[in-house]
Short mmCIF file of C-alpha atoms and ligand atoms in Angstrom, two decimals:
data_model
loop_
_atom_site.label_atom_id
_atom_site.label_comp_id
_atom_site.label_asym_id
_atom_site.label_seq_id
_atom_site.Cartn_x
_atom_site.Cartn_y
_atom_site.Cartn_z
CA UNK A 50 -4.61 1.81 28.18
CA UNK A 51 -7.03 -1.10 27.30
CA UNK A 52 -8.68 0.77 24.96
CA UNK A 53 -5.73 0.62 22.87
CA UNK A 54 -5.20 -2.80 23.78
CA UNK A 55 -8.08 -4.04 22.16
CA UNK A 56 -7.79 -1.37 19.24
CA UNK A 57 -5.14 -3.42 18.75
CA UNK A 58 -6.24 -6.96 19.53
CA UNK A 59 -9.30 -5.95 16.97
CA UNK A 60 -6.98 -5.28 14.66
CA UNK A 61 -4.47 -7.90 14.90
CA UNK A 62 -7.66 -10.22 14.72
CA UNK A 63 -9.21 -8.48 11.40
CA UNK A 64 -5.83 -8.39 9.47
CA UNK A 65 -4.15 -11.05 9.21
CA UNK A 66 -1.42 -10.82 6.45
CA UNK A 67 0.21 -14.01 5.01
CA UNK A 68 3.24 -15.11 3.99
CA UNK A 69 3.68 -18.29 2.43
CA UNK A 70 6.61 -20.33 2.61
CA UNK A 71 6.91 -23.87 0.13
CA UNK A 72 9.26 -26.11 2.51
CA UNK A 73 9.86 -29.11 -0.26
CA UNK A 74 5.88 -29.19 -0.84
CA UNK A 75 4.49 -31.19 -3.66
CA UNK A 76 2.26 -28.06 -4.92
CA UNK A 77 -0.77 -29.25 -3.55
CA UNK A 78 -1.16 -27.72 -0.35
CA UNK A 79 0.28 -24.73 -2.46
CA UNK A 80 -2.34 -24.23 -5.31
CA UNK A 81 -5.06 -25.04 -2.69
CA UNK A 82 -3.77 -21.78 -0.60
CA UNK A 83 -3.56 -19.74 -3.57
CA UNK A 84 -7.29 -20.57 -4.21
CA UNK A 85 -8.46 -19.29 -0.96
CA UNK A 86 -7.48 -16.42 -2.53
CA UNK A 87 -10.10 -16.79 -5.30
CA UNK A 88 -13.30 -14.77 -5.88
CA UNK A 89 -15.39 -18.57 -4.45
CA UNK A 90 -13.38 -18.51 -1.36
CA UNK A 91 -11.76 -14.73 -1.05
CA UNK A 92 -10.08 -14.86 1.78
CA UNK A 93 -9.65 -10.64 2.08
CA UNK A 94 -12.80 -10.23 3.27
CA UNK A 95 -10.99 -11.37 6.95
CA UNK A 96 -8.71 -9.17 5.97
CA UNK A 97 -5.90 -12.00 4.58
CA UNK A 98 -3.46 -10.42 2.85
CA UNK A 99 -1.10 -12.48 0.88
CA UNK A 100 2.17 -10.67 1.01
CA UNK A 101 5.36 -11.02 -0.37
CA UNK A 102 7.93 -9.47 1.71
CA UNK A 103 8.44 -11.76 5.05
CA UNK A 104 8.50 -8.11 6.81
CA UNK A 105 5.04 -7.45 6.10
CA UNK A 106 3.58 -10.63 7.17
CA UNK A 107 1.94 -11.78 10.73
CA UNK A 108 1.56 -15.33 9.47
CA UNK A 109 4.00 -17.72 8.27
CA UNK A 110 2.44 -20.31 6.15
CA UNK A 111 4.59 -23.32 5.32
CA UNK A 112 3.87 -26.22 3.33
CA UNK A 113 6.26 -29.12 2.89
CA UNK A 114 8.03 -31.79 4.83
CA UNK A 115 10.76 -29.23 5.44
CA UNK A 116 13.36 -30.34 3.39
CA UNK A 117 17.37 -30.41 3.57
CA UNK A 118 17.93 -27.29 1.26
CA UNK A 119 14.50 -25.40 2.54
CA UNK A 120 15.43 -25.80 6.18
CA UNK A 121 18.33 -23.21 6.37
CA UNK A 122 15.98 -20.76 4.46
CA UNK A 123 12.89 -21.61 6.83
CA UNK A 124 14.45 -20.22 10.00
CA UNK A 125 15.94 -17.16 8.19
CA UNK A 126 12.30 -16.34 6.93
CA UNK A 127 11.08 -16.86 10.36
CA UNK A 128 13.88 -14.22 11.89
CA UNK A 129 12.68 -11.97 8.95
CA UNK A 130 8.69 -11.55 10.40
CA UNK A 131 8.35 -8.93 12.91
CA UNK A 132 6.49 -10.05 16.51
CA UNK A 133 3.99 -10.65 17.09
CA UNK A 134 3.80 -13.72 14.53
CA UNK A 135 2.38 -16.95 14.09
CA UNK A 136 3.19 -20.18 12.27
CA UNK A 137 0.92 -22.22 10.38
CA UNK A 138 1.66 -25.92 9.20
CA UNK A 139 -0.31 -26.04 5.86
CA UNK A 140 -1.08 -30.10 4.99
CA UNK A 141 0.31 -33.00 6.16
CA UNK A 142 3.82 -33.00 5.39
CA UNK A 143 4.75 -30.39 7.67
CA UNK A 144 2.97 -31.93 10.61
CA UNK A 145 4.07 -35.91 9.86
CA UNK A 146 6.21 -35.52 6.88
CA UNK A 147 3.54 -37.75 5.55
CA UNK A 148 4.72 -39.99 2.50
CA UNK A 149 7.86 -38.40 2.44
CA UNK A 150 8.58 -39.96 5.65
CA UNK A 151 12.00 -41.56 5.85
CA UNK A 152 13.38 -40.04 3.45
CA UNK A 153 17.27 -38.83 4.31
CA UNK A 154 16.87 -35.92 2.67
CA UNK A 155 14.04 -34.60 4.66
CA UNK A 156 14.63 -33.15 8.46
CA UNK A 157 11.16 -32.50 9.24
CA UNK A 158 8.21 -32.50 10.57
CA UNK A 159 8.10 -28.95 10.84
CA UNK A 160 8.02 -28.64 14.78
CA UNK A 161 11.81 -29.72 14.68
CA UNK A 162 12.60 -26.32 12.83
CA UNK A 163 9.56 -23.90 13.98
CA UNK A 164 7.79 -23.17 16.69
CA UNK A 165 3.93 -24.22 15.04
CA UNK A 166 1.12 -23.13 16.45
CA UNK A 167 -1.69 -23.87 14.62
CA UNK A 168 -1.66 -27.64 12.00
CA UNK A 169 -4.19 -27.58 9.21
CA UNK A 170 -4.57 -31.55 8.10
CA UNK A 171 -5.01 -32.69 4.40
CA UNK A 172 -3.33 -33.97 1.59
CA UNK A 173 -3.53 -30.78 0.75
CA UNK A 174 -6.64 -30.00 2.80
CA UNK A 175 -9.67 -27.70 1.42
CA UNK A 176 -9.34 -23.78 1.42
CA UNK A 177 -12.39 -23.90 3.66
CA UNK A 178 -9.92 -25.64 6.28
CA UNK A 179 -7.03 -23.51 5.35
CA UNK A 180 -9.62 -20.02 5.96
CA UNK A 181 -10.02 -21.92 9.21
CA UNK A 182 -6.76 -22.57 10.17
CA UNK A 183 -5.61 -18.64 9.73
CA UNK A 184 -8.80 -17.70 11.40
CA UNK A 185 -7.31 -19.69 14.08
CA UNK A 186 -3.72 -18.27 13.55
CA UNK A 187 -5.68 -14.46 13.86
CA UNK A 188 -7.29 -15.23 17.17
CA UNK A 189 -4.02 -16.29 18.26
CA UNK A 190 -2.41 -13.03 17.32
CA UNK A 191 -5.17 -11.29 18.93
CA UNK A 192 -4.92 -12.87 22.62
CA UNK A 193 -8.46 -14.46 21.97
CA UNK A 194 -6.91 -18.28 21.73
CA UNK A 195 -4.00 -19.11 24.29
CA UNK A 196 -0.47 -20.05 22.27
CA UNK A 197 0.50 -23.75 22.56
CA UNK A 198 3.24 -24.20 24.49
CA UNK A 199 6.35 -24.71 22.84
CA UNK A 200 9.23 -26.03 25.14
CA UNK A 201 12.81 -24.83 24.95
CA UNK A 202 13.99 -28.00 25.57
CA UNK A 203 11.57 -30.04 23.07
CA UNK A 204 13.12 -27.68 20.18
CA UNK A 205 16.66 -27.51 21.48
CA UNK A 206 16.81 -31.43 21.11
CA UNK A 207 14.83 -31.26 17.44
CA UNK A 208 17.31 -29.29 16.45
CA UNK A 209 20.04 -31.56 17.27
CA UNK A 210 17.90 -34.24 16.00
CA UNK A 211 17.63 -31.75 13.00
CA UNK A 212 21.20 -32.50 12.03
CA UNK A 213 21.46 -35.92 12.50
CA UNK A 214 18.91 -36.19 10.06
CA UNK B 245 -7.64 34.85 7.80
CA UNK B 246 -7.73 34.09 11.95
CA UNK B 247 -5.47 32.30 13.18
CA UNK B 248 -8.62 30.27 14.74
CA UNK B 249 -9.54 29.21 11.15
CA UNK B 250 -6.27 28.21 9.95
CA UNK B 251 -5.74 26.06 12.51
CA UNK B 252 -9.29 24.54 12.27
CA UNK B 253 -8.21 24.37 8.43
CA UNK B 254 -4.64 22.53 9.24
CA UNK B 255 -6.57 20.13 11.93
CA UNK B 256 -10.18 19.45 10.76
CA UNK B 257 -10.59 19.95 7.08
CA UNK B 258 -8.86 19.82 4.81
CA UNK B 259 -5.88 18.95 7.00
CA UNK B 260 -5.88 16.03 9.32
CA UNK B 261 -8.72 14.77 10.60
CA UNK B 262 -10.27 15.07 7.00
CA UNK B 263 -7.37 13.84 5.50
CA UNK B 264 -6.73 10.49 7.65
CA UNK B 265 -10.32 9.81 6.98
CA UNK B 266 -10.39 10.14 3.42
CA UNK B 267 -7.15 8.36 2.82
CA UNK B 268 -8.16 5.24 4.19
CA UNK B 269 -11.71 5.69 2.92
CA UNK B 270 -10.30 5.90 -0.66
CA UNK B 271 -7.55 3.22 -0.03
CA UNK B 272 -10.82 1.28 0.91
CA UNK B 273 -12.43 2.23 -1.96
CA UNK B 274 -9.71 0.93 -4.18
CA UNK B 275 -9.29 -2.41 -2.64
CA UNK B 276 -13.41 -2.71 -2.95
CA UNK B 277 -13.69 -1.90 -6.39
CA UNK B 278 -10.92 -4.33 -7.89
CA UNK B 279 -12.94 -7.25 -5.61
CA UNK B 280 -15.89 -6.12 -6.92
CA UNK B 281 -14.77 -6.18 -10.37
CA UNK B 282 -13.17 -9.57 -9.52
CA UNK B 283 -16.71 -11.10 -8.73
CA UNK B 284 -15.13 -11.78 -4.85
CA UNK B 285 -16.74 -9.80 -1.82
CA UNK B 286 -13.55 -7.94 -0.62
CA UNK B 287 -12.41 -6.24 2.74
CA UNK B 288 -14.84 -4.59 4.79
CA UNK B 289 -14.45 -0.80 5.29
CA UNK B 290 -12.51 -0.15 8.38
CA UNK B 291 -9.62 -2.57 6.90
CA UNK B 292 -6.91 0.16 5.75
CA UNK B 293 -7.25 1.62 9.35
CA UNK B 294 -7.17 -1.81 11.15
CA UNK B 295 -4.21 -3.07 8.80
CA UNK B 296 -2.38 0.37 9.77
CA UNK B 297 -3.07 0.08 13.38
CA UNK B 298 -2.22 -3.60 13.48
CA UNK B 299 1.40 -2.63 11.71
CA UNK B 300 2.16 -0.02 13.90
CA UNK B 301 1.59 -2.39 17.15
CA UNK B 302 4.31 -4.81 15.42
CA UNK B 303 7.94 -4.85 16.87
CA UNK B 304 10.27 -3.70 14.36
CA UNK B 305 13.10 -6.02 13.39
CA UNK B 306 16.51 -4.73 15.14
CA UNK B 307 18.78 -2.90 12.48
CA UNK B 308 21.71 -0.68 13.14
CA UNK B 309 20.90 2.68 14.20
CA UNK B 310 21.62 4.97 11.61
CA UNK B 311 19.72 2.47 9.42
CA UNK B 312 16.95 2.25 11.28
CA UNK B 313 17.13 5.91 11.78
CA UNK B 314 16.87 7.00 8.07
CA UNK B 315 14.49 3.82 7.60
CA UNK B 316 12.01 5.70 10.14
CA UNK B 317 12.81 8.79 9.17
CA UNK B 318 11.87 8.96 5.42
CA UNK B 319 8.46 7.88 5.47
CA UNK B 320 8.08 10.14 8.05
CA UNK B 321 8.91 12.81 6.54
CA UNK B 322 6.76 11.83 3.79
CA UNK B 323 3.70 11.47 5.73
CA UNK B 324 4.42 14.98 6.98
CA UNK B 325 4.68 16.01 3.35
CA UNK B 326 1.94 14.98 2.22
CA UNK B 327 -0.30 15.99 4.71
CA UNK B 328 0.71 19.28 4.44
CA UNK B 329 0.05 19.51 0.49
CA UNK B 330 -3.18 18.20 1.44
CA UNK B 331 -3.98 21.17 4.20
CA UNK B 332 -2.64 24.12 1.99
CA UNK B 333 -5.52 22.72 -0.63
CA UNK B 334 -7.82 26.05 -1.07
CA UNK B 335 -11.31 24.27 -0.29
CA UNK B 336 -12.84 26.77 1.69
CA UNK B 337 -13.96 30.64 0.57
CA UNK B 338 -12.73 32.29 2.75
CA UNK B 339 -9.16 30.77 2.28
CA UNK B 340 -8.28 32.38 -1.26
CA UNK B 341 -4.31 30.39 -0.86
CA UNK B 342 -1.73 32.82 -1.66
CA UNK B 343 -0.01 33.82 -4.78
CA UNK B 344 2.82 31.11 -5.70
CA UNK B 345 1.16 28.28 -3.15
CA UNK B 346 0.85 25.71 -6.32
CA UNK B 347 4.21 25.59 -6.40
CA UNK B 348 4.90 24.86 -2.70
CA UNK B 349 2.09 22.38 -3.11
CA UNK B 350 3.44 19.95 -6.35
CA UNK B 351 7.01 20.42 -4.30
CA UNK B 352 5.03 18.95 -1.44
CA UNK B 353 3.90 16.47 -3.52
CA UNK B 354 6.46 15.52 -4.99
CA UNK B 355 8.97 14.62 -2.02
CA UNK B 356 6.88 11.65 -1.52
CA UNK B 357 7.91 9.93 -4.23
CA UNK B 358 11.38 11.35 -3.91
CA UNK B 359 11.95 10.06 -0.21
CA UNK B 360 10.24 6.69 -1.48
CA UNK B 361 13.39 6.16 -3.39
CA UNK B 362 15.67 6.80 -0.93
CA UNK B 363 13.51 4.92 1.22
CA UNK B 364 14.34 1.99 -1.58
CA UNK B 365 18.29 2.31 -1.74
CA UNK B 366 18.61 3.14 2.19
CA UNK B 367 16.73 -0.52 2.83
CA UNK B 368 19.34 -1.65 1.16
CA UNK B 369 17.54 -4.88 -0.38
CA UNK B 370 17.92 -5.76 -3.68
CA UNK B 371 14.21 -5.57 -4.31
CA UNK B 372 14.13 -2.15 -2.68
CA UNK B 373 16.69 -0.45 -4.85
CA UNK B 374 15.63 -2.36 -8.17
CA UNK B 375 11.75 -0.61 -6.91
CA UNK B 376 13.34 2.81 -6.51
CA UNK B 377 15.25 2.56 -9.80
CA UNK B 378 12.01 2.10 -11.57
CA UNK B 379 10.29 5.01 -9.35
CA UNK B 380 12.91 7.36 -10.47
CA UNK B 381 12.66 6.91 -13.99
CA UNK B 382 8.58 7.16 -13.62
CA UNK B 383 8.91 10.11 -11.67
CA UNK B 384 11.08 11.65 -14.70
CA UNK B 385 8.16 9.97 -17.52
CA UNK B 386 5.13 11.43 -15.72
CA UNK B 387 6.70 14.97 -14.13
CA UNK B 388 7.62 16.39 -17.59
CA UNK B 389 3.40 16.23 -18.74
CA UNK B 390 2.43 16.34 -15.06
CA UNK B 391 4.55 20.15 -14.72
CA UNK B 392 4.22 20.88 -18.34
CA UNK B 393 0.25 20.99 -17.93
CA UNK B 394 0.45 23.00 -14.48
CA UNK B 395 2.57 25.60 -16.27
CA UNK B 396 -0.15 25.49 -19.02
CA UNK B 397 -2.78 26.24 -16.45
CA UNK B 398 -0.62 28.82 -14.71
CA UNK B 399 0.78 30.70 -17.28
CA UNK B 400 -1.45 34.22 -17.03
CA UNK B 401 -2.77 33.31 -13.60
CA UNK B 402 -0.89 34.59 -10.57
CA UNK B 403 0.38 30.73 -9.34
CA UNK B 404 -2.12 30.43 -7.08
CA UNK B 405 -4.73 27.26 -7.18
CA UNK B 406 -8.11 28.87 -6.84
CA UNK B 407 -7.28 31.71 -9.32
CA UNK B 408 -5.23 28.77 -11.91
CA UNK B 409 -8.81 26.84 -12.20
CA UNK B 410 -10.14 29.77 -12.95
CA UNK B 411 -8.07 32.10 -15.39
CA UNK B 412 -7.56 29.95 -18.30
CA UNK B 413 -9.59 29.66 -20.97
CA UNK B 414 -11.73 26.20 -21.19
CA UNK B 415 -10.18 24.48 -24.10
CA UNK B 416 -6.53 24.81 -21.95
CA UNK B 417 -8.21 23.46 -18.44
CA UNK B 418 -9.63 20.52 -20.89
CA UNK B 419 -6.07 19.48 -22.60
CA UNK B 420 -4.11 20.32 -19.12
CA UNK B 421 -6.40 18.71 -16.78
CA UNK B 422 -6.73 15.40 -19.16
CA UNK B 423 -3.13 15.22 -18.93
CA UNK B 424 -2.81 15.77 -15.37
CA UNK B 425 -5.79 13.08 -14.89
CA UNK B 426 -3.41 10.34 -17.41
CA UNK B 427 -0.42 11.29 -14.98
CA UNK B 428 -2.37 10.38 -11.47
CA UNK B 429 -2.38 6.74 -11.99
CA UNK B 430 1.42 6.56 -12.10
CA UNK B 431 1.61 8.75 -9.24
CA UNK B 432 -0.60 6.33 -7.00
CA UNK B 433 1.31 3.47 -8.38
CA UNK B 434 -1.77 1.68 -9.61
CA UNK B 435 -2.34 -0.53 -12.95
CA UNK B 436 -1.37 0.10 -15.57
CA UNK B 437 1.49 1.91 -14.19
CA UNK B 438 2.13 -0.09 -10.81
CA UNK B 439 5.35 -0.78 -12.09
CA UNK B 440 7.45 0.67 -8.72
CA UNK B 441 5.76 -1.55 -6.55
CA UNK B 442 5.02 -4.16 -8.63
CA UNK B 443 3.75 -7.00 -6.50
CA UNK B 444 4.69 -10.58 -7.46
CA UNK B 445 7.31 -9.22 -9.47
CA UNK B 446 9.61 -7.67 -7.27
CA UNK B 447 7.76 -9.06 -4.23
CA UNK B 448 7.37 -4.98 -2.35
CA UNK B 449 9.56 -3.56 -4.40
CA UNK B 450 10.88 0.05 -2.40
CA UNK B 451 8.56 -1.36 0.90
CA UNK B 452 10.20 -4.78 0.61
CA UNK B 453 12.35 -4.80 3.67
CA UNK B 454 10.28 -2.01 6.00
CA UNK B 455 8.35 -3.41 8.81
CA UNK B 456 6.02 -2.61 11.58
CA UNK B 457 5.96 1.34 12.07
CA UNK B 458 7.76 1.72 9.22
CA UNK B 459 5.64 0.10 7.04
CA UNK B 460 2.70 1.72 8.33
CA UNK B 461 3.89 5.71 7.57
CA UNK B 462 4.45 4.25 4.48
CA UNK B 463 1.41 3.05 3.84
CA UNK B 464 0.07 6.20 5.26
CA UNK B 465 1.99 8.30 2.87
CA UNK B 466 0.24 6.31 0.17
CA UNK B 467 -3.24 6.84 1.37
CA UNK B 468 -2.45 10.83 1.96
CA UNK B 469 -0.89 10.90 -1.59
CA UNK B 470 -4.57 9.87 -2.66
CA UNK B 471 -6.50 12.38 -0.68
CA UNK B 472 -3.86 15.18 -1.97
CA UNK B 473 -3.55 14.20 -6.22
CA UNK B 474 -7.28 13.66 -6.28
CA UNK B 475 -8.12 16.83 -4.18
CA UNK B 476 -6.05 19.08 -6.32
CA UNK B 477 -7.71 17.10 -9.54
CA UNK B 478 -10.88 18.46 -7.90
CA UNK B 479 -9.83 21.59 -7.31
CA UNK B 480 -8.79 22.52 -10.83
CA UNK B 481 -11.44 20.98 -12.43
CA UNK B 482 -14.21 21.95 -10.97
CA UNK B 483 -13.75 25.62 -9.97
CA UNK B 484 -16.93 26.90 -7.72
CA UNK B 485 -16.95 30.94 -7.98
CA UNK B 486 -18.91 32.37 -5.02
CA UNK B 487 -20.20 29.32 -4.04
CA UNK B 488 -21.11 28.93 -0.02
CA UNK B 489 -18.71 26.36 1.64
CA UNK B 490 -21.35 23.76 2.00
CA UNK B 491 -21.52 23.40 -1.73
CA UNK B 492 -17.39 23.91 -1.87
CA UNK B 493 -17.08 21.26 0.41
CA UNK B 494 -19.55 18.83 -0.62
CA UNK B 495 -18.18 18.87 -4.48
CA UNK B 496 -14.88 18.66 -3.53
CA UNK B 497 -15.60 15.53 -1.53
CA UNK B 498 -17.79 14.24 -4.46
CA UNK B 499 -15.07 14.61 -7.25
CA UNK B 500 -12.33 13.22 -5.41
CA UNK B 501 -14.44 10.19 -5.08
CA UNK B 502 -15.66 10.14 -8.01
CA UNK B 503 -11.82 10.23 -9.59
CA UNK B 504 -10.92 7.74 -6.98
CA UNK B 505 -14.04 5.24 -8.36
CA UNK B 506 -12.28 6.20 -11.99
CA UNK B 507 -9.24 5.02 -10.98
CA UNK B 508 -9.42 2.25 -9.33
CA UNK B 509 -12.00 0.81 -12.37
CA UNK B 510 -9.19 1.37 -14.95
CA UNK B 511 -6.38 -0.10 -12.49
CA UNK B 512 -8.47 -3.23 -12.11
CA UNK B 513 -9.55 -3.70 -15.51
CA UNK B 514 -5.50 -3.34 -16.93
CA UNK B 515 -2.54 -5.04 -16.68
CA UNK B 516 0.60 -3.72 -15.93
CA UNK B 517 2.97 -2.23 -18.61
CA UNK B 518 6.69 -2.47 -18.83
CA UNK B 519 8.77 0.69 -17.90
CA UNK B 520 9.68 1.80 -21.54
CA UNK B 521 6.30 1.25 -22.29
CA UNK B 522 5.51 3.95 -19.61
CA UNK B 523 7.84 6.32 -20.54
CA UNK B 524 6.85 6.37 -24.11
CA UNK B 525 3.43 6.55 -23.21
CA UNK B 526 3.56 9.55 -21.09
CA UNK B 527 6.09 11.82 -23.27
CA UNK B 528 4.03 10.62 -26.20
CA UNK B 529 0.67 11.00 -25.26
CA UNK B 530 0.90 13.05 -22.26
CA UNK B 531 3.38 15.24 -23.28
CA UNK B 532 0.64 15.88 -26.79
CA UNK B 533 -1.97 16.96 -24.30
CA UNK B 534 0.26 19.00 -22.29
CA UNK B 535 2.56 20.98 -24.34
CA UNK B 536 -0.82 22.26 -27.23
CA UNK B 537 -2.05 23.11 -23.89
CA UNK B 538 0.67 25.22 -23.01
CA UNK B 539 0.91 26.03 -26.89
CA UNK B 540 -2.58 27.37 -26.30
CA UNK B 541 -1.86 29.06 -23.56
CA UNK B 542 1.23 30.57 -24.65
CA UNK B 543 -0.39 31.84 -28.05
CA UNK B 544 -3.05 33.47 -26.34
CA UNK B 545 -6.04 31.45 -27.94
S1 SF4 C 117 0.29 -32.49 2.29
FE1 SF4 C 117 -0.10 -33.62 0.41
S2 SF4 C 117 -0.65 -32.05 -1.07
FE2 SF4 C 117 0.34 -31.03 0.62
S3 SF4 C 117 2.48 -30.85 0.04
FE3 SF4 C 117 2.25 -32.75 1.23
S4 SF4 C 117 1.91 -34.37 -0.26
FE4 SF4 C 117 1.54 -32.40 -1.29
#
């Protein structure tokens, strides 16, 4: 039995596959993911996979403040990944809303709406961070990193708070 | 034949253990090549075999039963398919096939792309069905030069594979087996005819909404598609007479790769066409290769 356990774990940790969601993002953080995708940075030789079906993917990427109209979508897209899955706050905005703080249109940060496990700072921050971050988001899927602890009644009340908003 | 050997031939080579090996070798080789060509690095070897593992460890999203039934079921199916076109593939000597197996072999072949259609309209998804719309009109553009050159090959041969490399005269094999080499891209969905799965485009297209398991005989289907088209390319094209197995084996393995490596060069240096452009392209051009080689054939020349 645990030698298919950590068949698995190994391979949950060497592929990765993305799926990137833009939350109300300036195109920033967005253009900086697609160019760890580039032959400088080339993110496939961990095995990242950008995908394009939310059923494929073990990573949920989003970038944004979370807006009004993008919030709705968000959780859909999040029911839509298969377990075991991961989310990954890409920039600033989803982790502090950042300059769009305020704003009544925005019901962010993104820990009101998902369940985030790993933040990558930066307005947008560098692909070498972003590599990082789903590095980080892989040895979470494999068992290697613990999850944070994300507590039922901390999202219950950002949800309410969600709506208010 | 023993029953001993025909099991070691489904099981070991060319059937399964050969077969799973190979598939994800070549898928490998694929991805490699189009980094390479790319100027990036790209995945390391075992990747197709960790990405398939790591998808079949996934839980799959809850759907009614009879959907997720036929959504399991299919690429099942499929995987079983083509992994038996790939074991009925006359590598060894002392397996001579048996008269008519070509045509239980392209049927083989063929129900993978088939059941990937279904697969398309029973998921349901808008990007599924508009991906198995375009797979069933490329299955009708490259079929009619894909058949048309088999028949060519096969006319005064007794439908068997080892004896249809081997009957016709060489100008036919040359015409037929161009054709059937312009006809394998489209049938491994790669550029310029990756227009059924079209990433970006229609994000999966037919694999949009499969996940976990599901995804994974799918993907296996794919990668035992690879090891079957490029096998029988291998086969026909290369016919060794009286050769000892080592040598049958070893240039089988060789020109598979070697179409593989052909492949995946033109699919990375091309873009992708449009469908019509496909369609007139292979009853154009691939239909000119085919049918003088069945003129050929039929005239006696
Ligand atoms: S973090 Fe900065 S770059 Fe990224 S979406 Fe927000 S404002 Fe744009």
């Amino acid at each position: 039995m645990s030698i298919f356990k950590s068949l698995m774990n190994t391979a949950r940790r060497k592929s990765p596959w993305v799926f990137h969601a833009n939350a109300g993002s300036c195109n920033g953080c967005d253009i900086e993911f697609l160019t760890c995708l580039t032959p400088r940075y080339d993110a496939e030789q961990l095995g990242i996979h950008h995908e394009g079906s939310p059923r494929h993917a073990d990573i949920i990427v989003v970038s944004g403040p979370v807006t009004r109209t993008t919030c709705e979508a968000l959780e859909t897209v999040y029911g839509q990944v298969p377990d075991p899955k991961v989310v990954v706050a890409l920039g600033s905005c989803p982790a502090t809303c950042n300059v769009f703080a305020g704003s009544p249109t925005i019901v962010g940060p993104l820990d009101r709406v998902l369940p985030v496990d790993v933040y990558v700072p930066g307005c947008p921050p560098r692909p070498d961070a972003i590599i990082a971050g789903l590095a980080e988001a892989a040895a979470i899927l494999a068992g290697d990193k613990p999850r944070p602890i994300h507590g039922a009644a901390d999202r219950a009340s950002s949800a309410s708070d969600g709506q208010e908003a | 034949m023993s029953t001993l050997f025909t099991t070691i031939q489904l099981l070991v080579f060319p059937g399964l253990l050969y077969a799973f090996m190979a598939g994800f070798f070549m898928e490998w080789v694929q991805r490699k090549i189009n980094a390479r060509l790319q100027g990036r690095i790209g995945p390391p070897f075992y990747q197709p075999f960790f990405d398939f593992v790591k998808l079949l460890g996934k839980k799959p999203i809850e759907r009614p039963p009879l959907q997720g039934f036929i959504m399991t079921a299919l690429p099942a199916v499929s995987v079983v398919a083509t992994l038996g076109a790939v074991a009925i593939l006359p590598v060894l000597s002392a397996d001579i096939g048996f008269p008519g197996d070509v045509i239980l072999l392209v049927s083989l072949i063929e129900i993978g792309p088939l059941l990937a259609v279904l697969g398309g309209f029973a998921s349901r998804s808008l990007w599924g069905g508009l991906g198995a719309t375009r797979e069933a009109v490329m299955t009708a553009a490259y079929n009619l030069p894909f058949l048309t050159a088999l028949i060519a090959l096969a006319w005064n041969s007794d439908l068997s594979i080892s004896l249809l490399a081997t009957t016709a005269p060489w100008h036919v094999r040359l015409l037929a087996m161009a054709a059937i080499l312009l006809c394998l891209p489209a049938k491994l969905h790669l550029n310029p005819f990756s227009i059924s799965s079209a990433e970006q485009e229609i994000y999966a297209g037919m694999t949009t909404e499969y996940d976990g398991p599901r995804l994974a005989l799918w993907e296996l289907a794919h990668a035992l598609e690879w090891v079957a088209l490029t096998g029988l390319f291998a086969l026909l094209s290369v016919p060794l007479v009286g050769a000892a197995d080592i040598w049958r084996v070893l240039v089988f393995i060789g020109v598979s790769l070697a179409v593989v490596v052909l492949l995946s060069v033109v699919a990375a240096s091309t873009a992708r066409l449009k469908l019509a452009q496909t369609a007139r392209w292979f009853w154009l051009w691939g239909l000119l290769l085919a049918a003088s080689a069945l003129g050929l054939s039929l005239a006696g020349i």
